[in-house]
Structure formats: structure tokens, C-alpha cells
Short mmCIF file of C-alpha atoms and ligand atoms in Angstrom, two decimals:
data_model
loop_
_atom_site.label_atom_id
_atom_site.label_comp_id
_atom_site.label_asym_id
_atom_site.label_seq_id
_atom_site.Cartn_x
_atom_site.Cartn_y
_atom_site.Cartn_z
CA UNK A 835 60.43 68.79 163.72
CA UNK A 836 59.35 70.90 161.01
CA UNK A 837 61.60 73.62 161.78
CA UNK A 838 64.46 70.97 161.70
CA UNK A 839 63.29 69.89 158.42
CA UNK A 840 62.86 73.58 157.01
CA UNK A 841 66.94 74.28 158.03
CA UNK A 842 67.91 71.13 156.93
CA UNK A 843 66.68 72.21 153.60
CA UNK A 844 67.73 75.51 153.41
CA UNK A 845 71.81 74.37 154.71
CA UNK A 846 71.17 71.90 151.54
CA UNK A 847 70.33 75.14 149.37
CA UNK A 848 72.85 76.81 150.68
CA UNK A 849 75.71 74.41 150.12
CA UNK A 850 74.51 73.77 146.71
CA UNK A 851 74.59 77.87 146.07
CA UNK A 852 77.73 77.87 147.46
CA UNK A 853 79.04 74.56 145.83
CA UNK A 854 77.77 76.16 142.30
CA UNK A 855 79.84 79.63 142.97
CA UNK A 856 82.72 77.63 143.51
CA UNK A 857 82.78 76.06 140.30
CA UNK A 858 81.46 79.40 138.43
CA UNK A 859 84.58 81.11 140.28
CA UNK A 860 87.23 78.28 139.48
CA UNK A 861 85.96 78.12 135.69
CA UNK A 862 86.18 81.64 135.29
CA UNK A 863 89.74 81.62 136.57
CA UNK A 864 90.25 78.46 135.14
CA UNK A 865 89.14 79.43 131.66
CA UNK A 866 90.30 83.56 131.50
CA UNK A 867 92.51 84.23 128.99
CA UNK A 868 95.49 86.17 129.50
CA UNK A 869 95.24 89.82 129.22
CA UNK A 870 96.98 90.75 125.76
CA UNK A 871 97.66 94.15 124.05
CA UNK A 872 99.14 94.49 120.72
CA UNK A 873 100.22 97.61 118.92
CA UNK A 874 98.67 97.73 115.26
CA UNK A 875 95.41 96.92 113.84
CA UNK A 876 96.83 94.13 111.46
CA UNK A 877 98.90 92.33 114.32
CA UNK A 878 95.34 92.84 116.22
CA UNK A 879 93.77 91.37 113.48
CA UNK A 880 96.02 88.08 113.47
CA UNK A 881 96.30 87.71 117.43
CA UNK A 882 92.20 87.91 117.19
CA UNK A 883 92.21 84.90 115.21
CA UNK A 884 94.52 83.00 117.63
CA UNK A 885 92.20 83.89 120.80
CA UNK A 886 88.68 83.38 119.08
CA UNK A 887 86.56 82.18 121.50
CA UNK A 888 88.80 82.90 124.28
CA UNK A 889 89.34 86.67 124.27
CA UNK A 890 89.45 89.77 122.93
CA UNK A 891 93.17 90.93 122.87
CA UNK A 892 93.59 95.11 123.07
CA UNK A 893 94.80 96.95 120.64
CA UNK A 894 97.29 99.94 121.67
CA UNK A 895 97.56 102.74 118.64
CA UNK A 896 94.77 104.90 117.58
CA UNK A 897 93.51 103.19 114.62
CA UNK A 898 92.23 105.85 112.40
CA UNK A 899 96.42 106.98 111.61
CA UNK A 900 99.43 105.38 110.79
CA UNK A 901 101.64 104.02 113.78
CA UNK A 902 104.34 106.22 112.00
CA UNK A 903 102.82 109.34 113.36
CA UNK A 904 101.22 108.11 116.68
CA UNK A 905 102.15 109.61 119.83
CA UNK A 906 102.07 107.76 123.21
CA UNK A 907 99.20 108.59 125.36
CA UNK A 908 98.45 107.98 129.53
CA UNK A 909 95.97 105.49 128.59
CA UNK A 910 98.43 103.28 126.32
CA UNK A 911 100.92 103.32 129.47
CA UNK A 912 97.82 102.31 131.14
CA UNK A 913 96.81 99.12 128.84
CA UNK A 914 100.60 98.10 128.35
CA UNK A 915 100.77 97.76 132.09
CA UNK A 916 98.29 95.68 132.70
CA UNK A 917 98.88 93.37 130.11
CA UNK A 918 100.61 89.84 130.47
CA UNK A 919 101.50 90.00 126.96
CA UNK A 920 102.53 92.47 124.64
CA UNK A 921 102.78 91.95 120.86
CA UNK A 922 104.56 94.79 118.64
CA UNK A 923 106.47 94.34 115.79
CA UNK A 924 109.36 96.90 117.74
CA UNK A 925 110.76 100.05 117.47
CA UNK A 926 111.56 100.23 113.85
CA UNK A 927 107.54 100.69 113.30
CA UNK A 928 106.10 102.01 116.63
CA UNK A 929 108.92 103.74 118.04
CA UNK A 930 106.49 105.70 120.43
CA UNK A 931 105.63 102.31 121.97
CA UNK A 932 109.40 101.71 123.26
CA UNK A 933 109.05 103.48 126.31
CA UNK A 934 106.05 102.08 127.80
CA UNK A 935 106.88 98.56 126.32
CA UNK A 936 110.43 99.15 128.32
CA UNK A 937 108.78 99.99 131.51
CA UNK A 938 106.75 96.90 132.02
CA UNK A 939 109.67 94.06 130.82
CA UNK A 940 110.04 92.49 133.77
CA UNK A 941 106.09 92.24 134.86
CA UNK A 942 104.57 91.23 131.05
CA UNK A 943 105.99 88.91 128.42
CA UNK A 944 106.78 91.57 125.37
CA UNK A 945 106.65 89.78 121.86
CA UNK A 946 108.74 91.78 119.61
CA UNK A 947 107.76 90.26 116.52
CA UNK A 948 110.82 91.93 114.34
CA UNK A 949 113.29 90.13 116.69
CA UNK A 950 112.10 86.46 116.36
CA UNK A 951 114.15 84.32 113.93
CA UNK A 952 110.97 82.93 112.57
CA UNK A 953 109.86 85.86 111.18
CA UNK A 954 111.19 86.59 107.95
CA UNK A 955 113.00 90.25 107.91
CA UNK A 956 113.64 92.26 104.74
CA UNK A 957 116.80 94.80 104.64
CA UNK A 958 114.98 98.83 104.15
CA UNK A 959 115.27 100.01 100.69
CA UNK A 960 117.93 102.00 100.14
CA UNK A 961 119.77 103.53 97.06
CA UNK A 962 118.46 104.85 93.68
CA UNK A 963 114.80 104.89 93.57
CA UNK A 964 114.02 104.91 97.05
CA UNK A 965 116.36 107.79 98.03
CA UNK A 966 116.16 110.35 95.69
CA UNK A 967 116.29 113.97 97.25
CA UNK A 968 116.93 112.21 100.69
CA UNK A 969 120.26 112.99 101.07
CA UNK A 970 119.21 116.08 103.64
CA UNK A 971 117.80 114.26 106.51
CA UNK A 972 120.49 111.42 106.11
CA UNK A 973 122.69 112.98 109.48
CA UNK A 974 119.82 113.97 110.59
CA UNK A 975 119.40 111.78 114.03
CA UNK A 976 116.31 112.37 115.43
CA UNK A 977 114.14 112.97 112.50
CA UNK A 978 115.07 109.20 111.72
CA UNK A 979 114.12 108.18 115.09
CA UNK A 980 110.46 109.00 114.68
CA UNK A 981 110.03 107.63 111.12
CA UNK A 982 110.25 104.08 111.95
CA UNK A 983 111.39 101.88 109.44
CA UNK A 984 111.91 104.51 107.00
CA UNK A 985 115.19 106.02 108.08
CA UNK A 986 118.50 105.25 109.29
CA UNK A 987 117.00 102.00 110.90
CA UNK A 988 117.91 98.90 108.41
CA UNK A 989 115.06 97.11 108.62
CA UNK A 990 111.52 97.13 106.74
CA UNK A 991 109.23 96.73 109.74
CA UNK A 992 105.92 96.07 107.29
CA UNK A 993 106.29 92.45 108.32
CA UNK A 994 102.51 91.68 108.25
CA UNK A 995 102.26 92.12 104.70
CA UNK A 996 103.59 88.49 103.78
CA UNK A 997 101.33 85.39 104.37
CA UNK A 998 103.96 83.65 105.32
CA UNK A 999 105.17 86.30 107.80
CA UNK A 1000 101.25 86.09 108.95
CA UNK A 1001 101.48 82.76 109.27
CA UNK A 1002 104.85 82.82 111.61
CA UNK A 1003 103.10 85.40 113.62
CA UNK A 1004 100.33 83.15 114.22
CA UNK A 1005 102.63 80.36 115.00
CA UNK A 1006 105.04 82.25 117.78
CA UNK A 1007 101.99 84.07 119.11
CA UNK A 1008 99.92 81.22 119.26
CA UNK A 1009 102.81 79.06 121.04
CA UNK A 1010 103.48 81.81 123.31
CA UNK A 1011 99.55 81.79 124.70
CA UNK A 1012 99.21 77.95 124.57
CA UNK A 1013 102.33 77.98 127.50
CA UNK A 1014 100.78 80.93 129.19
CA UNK A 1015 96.92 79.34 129.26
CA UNK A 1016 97.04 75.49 129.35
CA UNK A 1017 93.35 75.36 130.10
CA UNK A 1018 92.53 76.69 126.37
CA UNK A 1019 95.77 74.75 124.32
CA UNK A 1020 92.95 73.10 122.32
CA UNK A 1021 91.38 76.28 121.02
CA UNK A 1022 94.42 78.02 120.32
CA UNK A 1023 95.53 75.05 118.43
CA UNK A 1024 91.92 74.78 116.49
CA UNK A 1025 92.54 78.97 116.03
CA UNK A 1026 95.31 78.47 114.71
CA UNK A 1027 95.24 75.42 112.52
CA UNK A 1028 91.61 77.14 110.40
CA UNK A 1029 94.07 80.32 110.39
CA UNK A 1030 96.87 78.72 108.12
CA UNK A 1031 94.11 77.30 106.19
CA UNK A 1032 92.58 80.48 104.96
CA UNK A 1033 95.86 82.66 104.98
CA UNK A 1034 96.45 79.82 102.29
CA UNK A 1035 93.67 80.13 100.59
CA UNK A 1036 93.99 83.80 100.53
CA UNK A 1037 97.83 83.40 99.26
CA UNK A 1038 96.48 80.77 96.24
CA UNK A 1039 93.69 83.45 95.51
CA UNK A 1040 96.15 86.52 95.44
CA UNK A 1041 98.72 84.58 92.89
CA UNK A 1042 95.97 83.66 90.62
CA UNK A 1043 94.80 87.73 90.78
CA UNK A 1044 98.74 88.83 90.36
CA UNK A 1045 99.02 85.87 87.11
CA UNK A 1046 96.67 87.58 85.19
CA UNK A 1047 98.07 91.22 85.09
CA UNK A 1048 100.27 93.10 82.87
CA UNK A 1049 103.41 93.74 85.26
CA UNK A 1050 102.81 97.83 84.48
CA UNK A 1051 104.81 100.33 86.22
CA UNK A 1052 103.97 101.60 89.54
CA UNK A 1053 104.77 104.31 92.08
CA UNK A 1054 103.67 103.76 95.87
CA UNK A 1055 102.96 106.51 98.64
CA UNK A 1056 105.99 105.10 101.03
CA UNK A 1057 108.08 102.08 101.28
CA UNK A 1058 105.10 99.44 102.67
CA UNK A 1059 104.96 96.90 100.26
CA UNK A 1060 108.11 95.16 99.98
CA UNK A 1061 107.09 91.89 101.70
CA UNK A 1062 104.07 91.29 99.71
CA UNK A 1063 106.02 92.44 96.36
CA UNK A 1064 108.59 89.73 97.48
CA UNK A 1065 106.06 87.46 97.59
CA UNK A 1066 104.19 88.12 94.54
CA UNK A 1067 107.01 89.24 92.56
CA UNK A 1068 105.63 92.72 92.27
CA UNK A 1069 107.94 95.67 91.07
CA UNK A 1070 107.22 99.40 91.85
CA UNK A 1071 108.69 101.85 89.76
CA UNK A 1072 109.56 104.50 92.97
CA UNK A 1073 108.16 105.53 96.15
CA UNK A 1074 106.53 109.68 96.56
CA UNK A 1075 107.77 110.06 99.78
CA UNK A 1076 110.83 109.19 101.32
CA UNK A 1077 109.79 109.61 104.19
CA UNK A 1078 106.09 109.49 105.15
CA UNK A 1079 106.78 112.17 107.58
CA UNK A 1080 107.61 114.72 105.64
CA UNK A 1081 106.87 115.85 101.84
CA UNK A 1082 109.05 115.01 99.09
CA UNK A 1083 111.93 117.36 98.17
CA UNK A 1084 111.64 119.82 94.90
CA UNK A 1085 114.30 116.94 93.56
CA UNK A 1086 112.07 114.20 94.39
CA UNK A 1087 109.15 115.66 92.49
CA UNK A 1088 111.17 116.30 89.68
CA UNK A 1089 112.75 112.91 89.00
CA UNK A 1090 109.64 111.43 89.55
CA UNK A 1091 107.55 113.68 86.80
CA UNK A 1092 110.87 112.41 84.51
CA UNK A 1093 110.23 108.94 85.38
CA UNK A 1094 106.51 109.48 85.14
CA UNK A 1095 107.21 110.97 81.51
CA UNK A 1096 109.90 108.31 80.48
CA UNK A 1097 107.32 105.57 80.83
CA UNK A 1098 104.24 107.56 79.32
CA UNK A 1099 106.61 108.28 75.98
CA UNK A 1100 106.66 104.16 75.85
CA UNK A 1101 102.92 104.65 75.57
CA UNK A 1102 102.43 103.66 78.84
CA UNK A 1103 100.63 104.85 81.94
CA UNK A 1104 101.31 104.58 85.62
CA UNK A 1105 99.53 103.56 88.58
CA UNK A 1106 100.25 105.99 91.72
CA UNK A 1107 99.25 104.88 95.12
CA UNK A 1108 98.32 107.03 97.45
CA UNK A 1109 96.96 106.10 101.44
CA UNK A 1110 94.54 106.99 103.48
CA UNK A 1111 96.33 107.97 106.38
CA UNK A 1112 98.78 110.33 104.59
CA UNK A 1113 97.29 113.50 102.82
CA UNK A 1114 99.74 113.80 99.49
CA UNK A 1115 99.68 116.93 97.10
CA UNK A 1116 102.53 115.38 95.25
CA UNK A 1117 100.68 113.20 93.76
CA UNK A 1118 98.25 115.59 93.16
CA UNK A 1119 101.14 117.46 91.51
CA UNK A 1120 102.66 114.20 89.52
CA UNK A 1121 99.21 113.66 87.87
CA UNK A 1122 99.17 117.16 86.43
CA UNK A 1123 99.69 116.88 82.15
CA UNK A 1124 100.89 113.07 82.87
CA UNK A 1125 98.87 109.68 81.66
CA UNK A 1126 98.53 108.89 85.47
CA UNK A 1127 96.20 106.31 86.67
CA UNK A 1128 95.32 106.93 90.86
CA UNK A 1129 94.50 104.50 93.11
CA UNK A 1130 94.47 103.65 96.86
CA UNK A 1131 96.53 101.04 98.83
CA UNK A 1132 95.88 101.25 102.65
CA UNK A 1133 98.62 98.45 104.58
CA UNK A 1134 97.04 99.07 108.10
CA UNK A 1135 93.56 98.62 107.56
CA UNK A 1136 92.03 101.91 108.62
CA UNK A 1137 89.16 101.86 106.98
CA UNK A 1138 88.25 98.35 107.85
CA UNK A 1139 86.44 96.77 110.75
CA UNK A 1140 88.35 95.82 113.31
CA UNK A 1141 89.04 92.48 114.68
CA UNK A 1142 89.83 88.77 112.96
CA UNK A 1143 88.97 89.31 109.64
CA UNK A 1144 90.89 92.43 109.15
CA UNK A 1145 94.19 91.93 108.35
CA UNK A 1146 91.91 89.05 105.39
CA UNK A 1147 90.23 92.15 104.29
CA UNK A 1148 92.77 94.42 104.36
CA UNK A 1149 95.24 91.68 102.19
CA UNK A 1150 92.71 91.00 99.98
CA UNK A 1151 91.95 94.84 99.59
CA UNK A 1152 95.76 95.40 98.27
CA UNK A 1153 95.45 92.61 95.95
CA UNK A 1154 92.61 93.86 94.68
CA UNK A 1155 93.44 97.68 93.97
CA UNK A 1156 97.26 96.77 92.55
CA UNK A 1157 95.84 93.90 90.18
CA UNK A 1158 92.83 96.35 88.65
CA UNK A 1159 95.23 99.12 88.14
CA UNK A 1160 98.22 97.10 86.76
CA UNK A 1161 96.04 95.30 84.91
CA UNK A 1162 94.82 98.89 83.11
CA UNK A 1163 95.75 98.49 79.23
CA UNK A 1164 98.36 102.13 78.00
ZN1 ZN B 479 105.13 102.49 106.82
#
């Protein structure tokens, strides 16, 4: 009788253990999000906010250099094939991607963020200004093939910069998961909804900071900031390097020191950008005997923590750095 009892009790136990590692089990697969990887830390940074509280997406480049220089390593092929979604803006900015994204089209669902119609696109900069001394690696095929966005390839692939572009990201990415993982529509949505609100807040906050400045001339390191000077209604004077591959051409250098001296004989000085990522003598050069005014614009975000607020910071960063400089009096 009281060994009855005893396995009575213990096949109770043991179908409540088993009952609860059922439901552990089913939640888990119930409530795992899919497995994402996405190429850049500001992308990263926006697909973060989408999954908070539902996953940690991967990011694929190394994120102390610029995805213009990045080579593709064993254990990128690795993460891109085990993903069920990857999110890149495409070739024209991380052509070493291509092949591995290629390779896995028909297993994962590949985002490319430059191809969707909701994302506004903006035409490369070509002509005057932005070519100067160029004209040598114009037939020049595969030198244009790893540059990304800053060759022969017509479009600017520096999407993120925009809030609004942030804000379609958020919108095709987060529509993309909420089909892929029904159990956790509700969070995306709630993700997604506080996103808008603070990339508006943050666009409100930048116009006010732009408003206030003297629109001074200004020369960048390469060709990044053409969606957020769209935006803000920003106008550089000329970009150092054609290229950010390579160094700017003996020509280069010297129409810039003219244009450099043109606006300091109108009393004026310039801002000159240089980034993180890219070591730049020119403009070590340019600020020689010239009323030159340095400062720092980073569009990826290598210096900044990674994960949701990121691509806030790094925004916020740019403002900040253009709007003290232009704002500079002579
Ligand atoms: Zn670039």
C-alpha cells in the first residue's frame, strides 16, 4: 500500500516534470526569433531596435573599418549561412558581401535594402566637385568594383543617413520579421512604433541644431553625406578623396588648396572632415598656410557602442560636429 502510494506520487512528479518541459520546449520554439545577420553597424543598429526584446540580430563586417575596405572572411560565410534573414544595403556598399549573400538565396530571405522601392535612393555624385583628378581610374573596371558606391556604380549606397530612409528600413524590416515570427507581431509592432517616435524626435532636434548655423563652406573626407545634406539642406564645398580607396591625385590637392584659398580671401574659413576609419595626409596637407578649421564626421559608428542606440548616437554625433564647426564665425 505504501509502496503504491510512493509510485503513484512519483508518476504524478514525473508527468508534471515532463508536462513543464513540454511547455518550456514549445515556448522556446514558440517564442525564438529568427536568426538574422545584417552587414553594417548602423543597419545593426536599426534592426536592434526592431527585435528588442526578442533577439539579438548578428552583425557581419568587422566593425572597427569601413565596409569599403572589408574583405570576406570563413566566419562571415559561416553567419550568412545560417541566417534566415539577411539585411545589407547591396553591392554598391559591401561588395565583398555579394558572394556569400549569393550562395545562400534560395535557403535565407536576403533584404537588399538599396533595391526596395520604399527606400529612397540618391543618384552618386558625379561631375565638377566630386570628380576632380578622377578621370584616371574612370576605365578602370575593377578598381570601381571594390569601391562601392564611389565608382562607376550610380548609386549613393549611404542610405542610413536619412531619418526617413531609417524609418523605411524599420518599416520593410520590421514587416519582413512580423510574417516570418507571428508569435512576436506585437513586439515588433511596439519596436517599431517607439522607433519612429524617437527617429522623429531626433529629426525635429537635428533641424533646430542645422537652423541656427551659418551655412559656411565645407569639405568632407568622401562622398557619405548626401542623404542627410538632402535632408537638412546642407552644402559641402568638395570631397578629399574621390575615392576612399585610394589618395587624392596631385590635381585633386591642388584645386582643392585653390578652393580652400578662394574662400579664405572672402575672409572665410573652412571646415574639413576627416574619418576615423580612413588615415588622410591630404588634409594634413590642405591645412598647411590655410584658415582651416578640422573636425571629425564618422557615418558608420565605429567608435560607438554597438547595438540599438547606435545608429541615435552616431546621427546625433554628425549633427553635432557639422553644426559646431559651421557654426565657427571667419
Ligand atoms: Zn562611403
Amino acid at each position: 500500500m505504501v509502496a503504491d502510494m510512493s509510485s503513484v506520487k512519483i508518476r504524478k512528479q514525473c508527468m508534471i516534470l515532463v508536462a513543464m518541459a513540454l511547455l518550456l520546449w514549445g515556448q522556446g520554439r514558440l517564442f525564438a526569433a529568427p536568426v538574422v545577420s545584417v552587414s553594417t553597424l548602423p543597419l545593426h543598429s536599426l534592426v536592434s531596435l526592431v527585435m528588442k526584446g526578442v533577439g539579438e540580430p548578428t552583425l557581419l563586417m568587422a566593425s572597427g573599418q569601413s565596409p569599403h575596405h572589408q574583405s570576406l572572411l570563413p566566419s562571415t560565410i559561416r553567419k550568412i549561412a545560417e541566417s534566415d534573414l539577411v539585411v545589407w544595403v547591396g553591392p554598391v556598399h559591401e561588395s565583398s558581401l555579394s558572394r556569400a549573400v549569393q550562395q545562400v538565396e534560395n535557403e535565407a530571405i536576403i533584404m537588399t535594402l538599396i533595391d526596395n522601392p520604399q527606400i529612397t535612393r540618391l543618384p552618386s555624385r558625379r561631375g565638377g566637385i566630386w570628380d576632380e583628378g578622377s578621370h584616371s581610374h574612370e576605365s578602370d573596371d575593377s578598381e570601381n568594383h571594390s569601391e562601392g558606391g564611389h565608382g562607376s556604380l550610380s548609386v549613393d549606397g549611404h542610405i542610413w543617413l536619412s531619418t526617413d530612409n531609417a524609418k523605411s528600413i524599420i518599416e520593410v524590416v520590421g514587416k519582413q520579421l512580423k510574417e516570418m515570427d507571428v508569435e512576436n507581431k506585437a513586439a515588433y509592432k511596439r519596436n517599431m512604433d517607439l522607433a519612429y517616435q524617437r527617429i522623429d524626435r531626433l529629426k525635429r532636434d537635428l533641424k533646430d541644431q542645422f537652423a541656427h548655423v551659418r551655412k559656411k563652406d565645407y569639405l568632407v573626407f568622401h562622398d557619405a553625406y548626401q542623404y542627410l545634406e538632402a535632408e537638412f539642406d546642407l552644402r559641402p564645398a568638395g570631397v578629399v578623396a574621390i575615392s576612399p580607396d585610394r589618395a587624392p591625385s596631385a590635381k585633386t590637392l591642388r584645386n582643392l588648396r585653390q578652393l580652400i584659398e578662394k574662400i579664405n580671401d572672402d575672409n572665410q574659413s573652412v571646415c574639413i572632415f576627416r574619418e576615423p576609419q580612413f588615415k588622410s595626409s591630404a588634409i594634413t596637407i590642405l591645412d598647411e598656410n590655410n584658415n582651416v578649421i578640422t573636425s571629425e564626421l564618422d557615418p558608420i559608428g565605429i567608435g560607438i557602442e554597438r547595438g540599438s542606440d547606435l545608429w541615435f548616437k552616431l546621427m546625433y554625433d554628425l549633427g553635432a560636429a557639422l553644426a559646431s564647426c559651421l557654426a565657427t564665425k571667419h
